[in-house]
Amino acid sequence: MQGQPNQVLSQPYKLFAGSSNIELAQKVAECLGVPLGKATIGRFNDGECNIQLGENVRNAHVFLLQSTCPPVNDSLMELFLMVRCFRRASAKTVTAIVPYYGYARQDRKTTARVPISASDVAMLLEAAGVDRMLSLDLHCGQIQGFFHHAPVDNLHAFIEHVPYFVKEVVPAFKDDPIAVVSPDAGGVARAKMFMEALSASNVQNISLAITIKHRRAAGEVEAMNIVGEIKGKHCIIVDDMIDTAGTLCKSADSLREMGALSVSACATHALFSGSAVERIGKSSLRHVIVSDTIPIDRDFPPGSAAEVAVRDKIKVVSCSRLLAEAIRSIHVGTSVSSLFAVNPAAAPSAAAAAAA
């Protein structure tokens, strides 16, 4: 990546954050060497958002970081109102940094009389006055086309995940072969990029596999078939998000039954809805590597399956440096193409990932 993380940019700009992921925003600010903008964000007694900027933003280039993570509607409305607040305060430009883009899975009409919510959210943000969008691993690439006026930069978290895997996970595999597994046909491109990044990092003997799942209902897998060879290999399931983890854990158990030596998972967005963390703790998954686009609850009873999962299995590799470099590139007008190349030397240590 270009530049130093603590480099202070010469041109004026301001970085603000909504309330959905303050910890990530603080890390991004630290990487940039700038303070977070002052803003008071609260709720009225009836639940309405109460927002007030604490500093002047007239003619400023504003970067606003707000993941639309659960509670999704509250986070989205807060994002909308903050953008409107900056516009009414005469900000010169507003760039929305939305690490996790809510409603992304509703990207097409699957039945009659339903909205295309991913497109409608894009319309909402553009109507609010967003000049540019920056996100991380959109559920599908065509969401970028839902923004008709605001350019969209869709970064990939595997740029940070692969160096961590190479440094902390792959050595335990020794000379055993590795299979990168896509959970469905739609994720093949993502899994292929992950595999190519591993190869570029001098990891040998890697292949690609695809799971074909037969569902009884949404999130409930009845049976699973594999395209590709996984027997006698260490499998890495690559996906953009983990929601309830039901399908992921079922896939991991099935891969082990089919002869996989071990199964790990790598995903960008750790939604962990319902009993997801507990399921991961009880599953055959060895490692679950995620980003910090969504805050993760770590308050579980000692000795519980969920506590074991967050202690021993789930590792968080921060995307703060990636976002900070993107902000720097957007602001000074340089290319973001360097942010799509893996830098093995930038791998965070296991201690740093645990701390994240």
Short mmCIF file of N, CA, C and O in Angstrom, two decimals, residues 9-80:
data_model
loop_
_atom_site.label_atom_id
_atom_site.label_comp_id
_atom_site.label_asym_id
_atom_site.label_seq_id
_atom_site.Cartn_x
_atom_site.Cartn_y
_atom_site.Cartn_z
N LEU A 9 -2.49 14.27 5.77
CA LEU A 9 -2.69 14.84 4.45
C LEU A 9 -2.67 16.36 4.52
O LEU A 9 -3.11 16.97 5.49
N SER A 10 -2.13 16.98 3.47
CA SER A 10 -1.98 18.43 3.47
C SER A 10 -3.29 19.14 3.19
O SER A 10 -3.51 20.25 3.64
N GLN A 11 -4.18 18.52 2.41
CA GLN A 11 -5.43 19.17 2.07
C GLN A 11 -6.44 18.94 3.20
O GLN A 11 -6.47 17.89 3.81
N PRO A 12 -7.32 19.92 3.45
CA PRO A 12 -8.26 19.78 4.57
C PRO A 12 -9.37 18.77 4.26
O PRO A 12 -9.92 18.75 3.17
N TYR A 13 -9.67 17.94 5.22
CA TYR A 13 -10.82 17.04 5.14
C TYR A 13 -11.17 16.64 6.57
O TYR A 13 -10.38 16.85 7.50
N LYS A 14 -12.35 16.09 6.75
CA LYS A 14 -12.80 15.71 8.08
C LYS A 14 -13.38 14.30 8.03
O LYS A 14 -14.07 13.93 7.08
N LEU A 15 -13.06 13.53 9.06
CA LEU A 15 -13.57 12.17 9.20
C LEU A 15 -14.55 12.11 10.36
O LEU A 15 -14.19 12.44 11.49
N PHE A 16 -15.78 11.71 10.05
CA PHE A 16 -16.82 11.57 11.07
C PHE A 16 -17.27 10.11 11.13
O PHE A 16 -17.00 9.32 10.23
N ALA A 17 -17.96 9.77 12.21
CA ALA A 17 -18.45 8.40 12.37
C ALA A 17 -19.85 8.42 12.95
O ALA A 17 -20.17 9.25 13.81
N GLY A 18 -20.68 7.49 12.47
CA GLY A 18 -21.96 7.24 13.11
C GLY A 18 -21.74 6.36 14.33
O GLY A 18 -20.60 6.06 14.71
N SER A 19 -22.81 5.92 14.93
CA SER A 19 -22.70 5.17 16.19
C SER A 19 -22.61 3.66 16.00
O SER A 19 -22.43 2.92 16.97
N SER A 20 -22.71 3.17 14.75
CA SER A 20 -22.80 1.72 14.55
C SER A 20 -21.47 1.00 14.78
O SER A 20 -21.46 -0.17 15.16
N ASN A 21 -20.35 1.67 14.50
CA ASN A 21 -19.05 1.00 14.65
C ASN A 21 -17.97 2.03 14.99
O ASN A 21 -17.06 2.29 14.21
N ILE A 22 -18.08 2.59 16.18
CA ILE A 22 -17.14 3.62 16.63
C ILE A 22 -15.71 3.07 16.73
O ILE A 22 -14.74 3.76 16.39
N GLU A 23 -15.57 1.83 17.15
CA GLU A 23 -14.23 1.25 17.33
C GLU A 23 -13.47 1.21 16.01
O GLU A 23 -12.29 1.57 15.95
N LEU A 24 -14.13 0.80 14.94
CA LEU A 24 -13.49 0.77 13.63
C LEU A 24 -13.14 2.19 13.18
O LEU A 24 -12.05 2.44 12.65
N ALA A 25 -14.05 3.14 13.40
CA ALA A 25 -13.80 4.52 13.01
C ALA A 25 -12.58 5.09 13.73
O ALA A 25 -11.76 5.81 13.14
N GLN A 26 -12.43 4.75 15.00
CA GLN A 26 -11.27 5.23 15.76
C GLN A 26 -9.97 4.64 15.22
O GLN A 26 -8.93 5.32 15.17
N LYS A 27 -10.00 3.38 14.79
CA LYS A 27 -8.81 2.76 14.21
C LYS A 27 -8.45 3.41 12.88
O LYS A 27 -7.27 3.63 12.58
N VAL A 28 -9.47 3.72 12.07
CA VAL A 28 -9.22 4.38 10.79
C VAL A 28 -8.61 5.76 11.03
O VAL A 28 -7.64 6.16 10.37
N ALA A 29 -9.17 6.50 12.00
CA ALA A 29 -8.64 7.82 12.33
C ALA A 29 -7.19 7.73 12.80
O ALA A 29 -6.35 8.57 12.44
N GLU A 30 -6.89 6.70 13.57
CA GLU A 30 -5.52 6.51 14.05
C GLU A 30 -4.57 6.23 12.89
O GLU A 30 -3.44 6.74 12.85
N CYS A 31 -5.01 5.40 11.93
CA CYS A 31 -4.18 5.11 10.76
C CYS A 31 -3.91 6.36 9.94
O CYS A 31 -2.82 6.53 9.39
N LEU A 32 -4.90 7.23 9.86
CA LEU A 32 -4.76 8.46 9.08
C LEU A 32 -4.02 9.55 9.84
O LEU A 32 -3.53 10.52 9.26
N GLY A 33 -3.98 9.43 11.15
CA GLY A 33 -3.36 10.46 11.97
C GLY A 33 -4.21 11.70 12.11
O GLY A 33 -3.69 12.81 12.23
N VAL A 34 -5.54 11.53 12.07
CA VAL A 34 -6.45 12.66 12.22
C VAL A 34 -7.45 12.34 13.32
O VAL A 34 -7.75 11.17 13.58
N PRO A 35 -8.03 13.36 13.97
CA PRO A 35 -9.05 13.10 14.98
C PRO A 35 -10.41 12.86 14.33
O PRO A 35 -10.67 13.33 13.21
N LEU A 36 -11.26 12.12 15.00
CA LEU A 36 -12.64 12.00 14.53
C LEU A 36 -13.36 13.32 14.72
O LEU A 36 -13.16 14.02 15.71
N GLY A 37 -14.20 13.67 13.75
CA GLY A 37 -14.98 14.89 13.85
C GLY A 37 -15.94 14.84 15.04
O GLY A 37 -16.38 13.76 15.46
N LYS A 38 -16.27 16.00 15.56
CA LYS A 38 -17.14 16.07 16.73
C LYS A 38 -18.60 16.05 16.29
O LYS A 38 -19.04 16.87 15.49
N ALA A 39 -19.34 15.12 16.85
CA ALA A 39 -20.77 15.02 16.56
C ALA A 39 -21.45 14.32 17.73
O ALA A 39 -20.90 13.38 18.31
N THR A 40 -22.61 14.80 18.07
CA THR A 40 -23.42 14.18 19.13
C THR A 40 -24.52 13.37 18.46
O THR A 40 -25.31 13.91 17.68
N ILE A 41 -24.54 12.08 18.75
CA ILE A 41 -25.54 11.19 18.15
C ILE A 41 -26.26 10.45 19.27
O ILE A 41 -25.63 9.74 20.06
N GLY A 42 -27.54 10.64 19.36
CA GLY A 42 -28.31 10.01 20.41
C GLY A 42 -29.71 9.64 19.93
O GLY A 42 -29.98 9.61 18.73
N ARG A 43 -30.56 9.35 20.87
CA ARG A 43 -31.94 9.00 20.55
C ARG A 43 -32.88 9.78 21.46
O ARG A 43 -32.63 9.95 22.65
N PHE A 44 -33.97 10.24 20.87
CA PHE A 44 -35.03 10.82 21.67
C PHE A 44 -35.79 9.69 22.37
O PHE A 44 -35.58 8.51 22.08
N ASN A 45 -36.68 10.05 23.27
CA ASN A 45 -37.40 9.04 24.04
C ASN A 45 -38.22 8.09 23.17
O ASN A 45 -38.45 6.93 23.54
N ASP A 46 -38.67 8.60 22.03
CA ASP A 46 -39.48 7.75 21.14
C ASP A 46 -38.63 6.97 20.14
O ASP A 46 -39.17 6.29 19.26
N GLY A 47 -37.30 7.06 20.24
CA GLY A 47 -36.42 6.30 19.36
C GLY A 47 -35.89 7.05 18.17
O GLY A 47 -35.05 6.54 17.43
N GLU A 48 -36.38 8.28 17.94
CA GLU A 48 -35.89 9.06 16.79
C GLU A 48 -34.42 9.43 16.98
O GLU A 48 -33.96 9.64 18.11
N CYS A 49 -33.70 9.54 15.85
CA CYS A 49 -32.29 9.94 15.90
C CYS A 49 -32.17 11.41 16.29
O CYS A 49 -32.93 12.26 15.84
N ASN A 50 -31.20 11.68 17.15
CA ASN A 50 -30.91 13.05 17.57
C ASN A 50 -29.45 13.34 17.23
O ASN A 50 -28.54 12.80 17.86
N ILE A 51 -29.22 14.15 16.19
CA ILE A 51 -27.87 14.37 15.67
C ILE A 51 -27.55 15.85 15.67
O ILE A 51 -28.36 16.68 15.28
N GLN A 52 -26.33 16.17 16.14
CA GLN A 52 -25.86 17.55 16.08
C GLN A 52 -24.35 17.55 15.85
O GLN A 52 -23.60 16.90 16.58
N LEU A 53 -23.91 18.28 14.83
CA LEU A 53 -22.49 18.41 14.57
C LEU A 53 -21.87 19.37 15.57
O LEU A 53 -22.47 20.40 15.89
N GLY A 54 -20.66 19.04 16.02
CA GLY A 54 -19.99 19.87 17.02
C GLY A 54 -18.89 20.75 16.46
O GLY A 54 -18.12 21.33 17.23
N GLU A 55 -18.79 20.84 15.13
CA GLU A 55 -17.75 21.68 14.53
C GLU A 55 -18.19 22.10 13.13
O GLU A 55 -19.10 21.52 12.53
N ASN A 56 -17.51 23.10 12.62
CA ASN A 56 -17.84 23.66 11.31
C ASN A 56 -17.36 22.73 10.19
O ASN A 56 -16.23 22.23 10.22
N VAL A 57 -18.23 22.46 9.19
CA VAL A 57 -17.85 21.63 8.05
C VAL A 57 -18.05 22.40 6.74
O VAL A 57 -17.99 21.79 5.67
N ARG A 58 -18.28 23.69 6.80
CA ARG A 58 -18.51 24.46 5.58
C ARG A 58 -17.30 24.32 4.64
O ARG A 58 -16.15 24.53 5.04
N ASN A 59 -17.60 23.95 3.38
CA ASN A 59 -16.59 23.78 2.33
C ASN A 59 -15.57 22.68 2.63
O ASN A 59 -14.50 22.63 2.00
N ALA A 60 -15.88 21.80 3.57
CA ALA A 60 -14.96 20.71 3.91
C ALA A 60 -15.31 19.45 3.13
O ALA A 60 -16.46 19.23 2.76
N HIS A 61 -14.29 18.65 2.86
CA HIS A 61 -14.50 17.32 2.28
C HIS A 61 -14.75 16.37 3.45
O HIS A 61 -13.85 16.13 4.26
N VAL A 62 -15.94 15.84 3.54
CA VAL A 62 -16.34 15.02 4.68
C VAL A 62 -16.35 13.54 4.30
O VAL A 62 -16.90 13.16 3.26
N PHE A 63 -15.74 12.71 5.15
CA PHE A 63 -15.81 11.27 5.03
C PHE A 63 -16.59 10.77 6.25
O PHE A 63 -16.21 11.03 7.39
N LEU A 64 -17.69 10.06 5.99
CA LEU A 64 -18.57 9.58 7.06
C LEU A 64 -18.57 8.07 7.09
O LEU A 64 -18.96 7.41 6.12
N LEU A 65 -18.10 7.48 8.20
CA LEU A 65 -18.06 6.02 8.34
C LEU A 65 -19.25 5.55 9.16
O LEU A 65 -19.41 5.94 10.32
N GLN A 66 -20.06 4.72 8.55
CA GLN A 66 -21.23 4.17 9.22
C GLN A 66 -21.61 2.86 8.56
O GLN A 66 -22.07 2.83 7.42
N SER A 67 -21.41 1.74 9.25
CA SER A 67 -21.88 0.44 8.76
C SER A 67 -23.38 0.35 9.00
O SER A 67 -23.87 0.73 10.07
N THR A 68 -24.09 -0.16 8.01
CA THR A 68 -25.54 -0.34 8.20
C THR A 68 -25.79 -1.74 8.76
O THR A 68 -26.49 -2.56 8.17
N CYS A 69 -25.18 -2.00 9.93
CA CYS A 69 -25.29 -3.29 10.57
C CYS A 69 -26.44 -3.27 11.59
O CYS A 69 -26.99 -2.22 11.89
N PRO A 70 -26.82 -4.43 12.12
CA PRO A 70 -27.94 -4.47 13.07
C PRO A 70 -27.75 -3.54 14.25
O PRO A 70 -26.63 -3.46 14.80
N PRO A 71 -28.82 -2.82 14.63
CA PRO A 71 -30.13 -2.76 13.98
C PRO A 71 -30.07 -2.01 12.66
O PRO A 71 -29.77 -0.81 12.64
N VAL A 72 -30.34 -2.71 11.56
CA VAL A 72 -30.08 -2.20 10.22
C VAL A 72 -30.84 -0.91 9.95
O VAL A 72 -30.28 0.07 9.45
N ASN A 73 -32.12 -0.89 10.27
CA ASN A 73 -32.92 0.28 9.94
C ASN A 73 -32.49 1.51 10.73
O ASN A 73 -32.47 2.63 10.19
N ASP A 74 -32.14 1.34 11.98
CA ASP A 74 -31.64 2.46 12.78
C ASP A 74 -30.33 2.98 12.21
O ASP A 74 -30.13 4.19 12.08
N SER A 75 -29.42 2.07 11.85
CA SER A 75 -28.13 2.48 11.30
C SER A 75 -28.30 3.18 9.96
O SER A 75 -27.61 4.17 9.67
N LEU A 76 -29.21 2.68 9.14
CA LEU A 76 -29.44 3.29 7.83
C LEU A 76 -30.05 4.68 7.96
O LEU A 76 -29.62 5.63 7.29
N MET A 77 -31.03 4.83 8.84
CA MET A 77 -31.66 6.14 9.03
C MET A 77 -30.65 7.13 9.62
O MET A 77 -30.62 8.31 9.23
N GLU A 78 -29.80 6.67 10.51
CA GLU A 78 -28.77 7.53 11.07
C GLU A 78 -27.80 7.99 9.99
O GLU A 78 -27.41 9.16 9.95
N LEU A 79 -27.42 7.08 9.10
CA LEU A 79 -26.56 7.43 7.98
C LEU A 79 -27.22 8.48 7.10
O LEU A 79 -26.59 9.49 6.72
N PHE A 80 -28.46 8.26 6.77
CA PHE A 80 -29.21 9.19 5.92
C PHE A 80 -29.27 10.58 6.55
O PHE A 80 -28.99 11.60 5.90
#
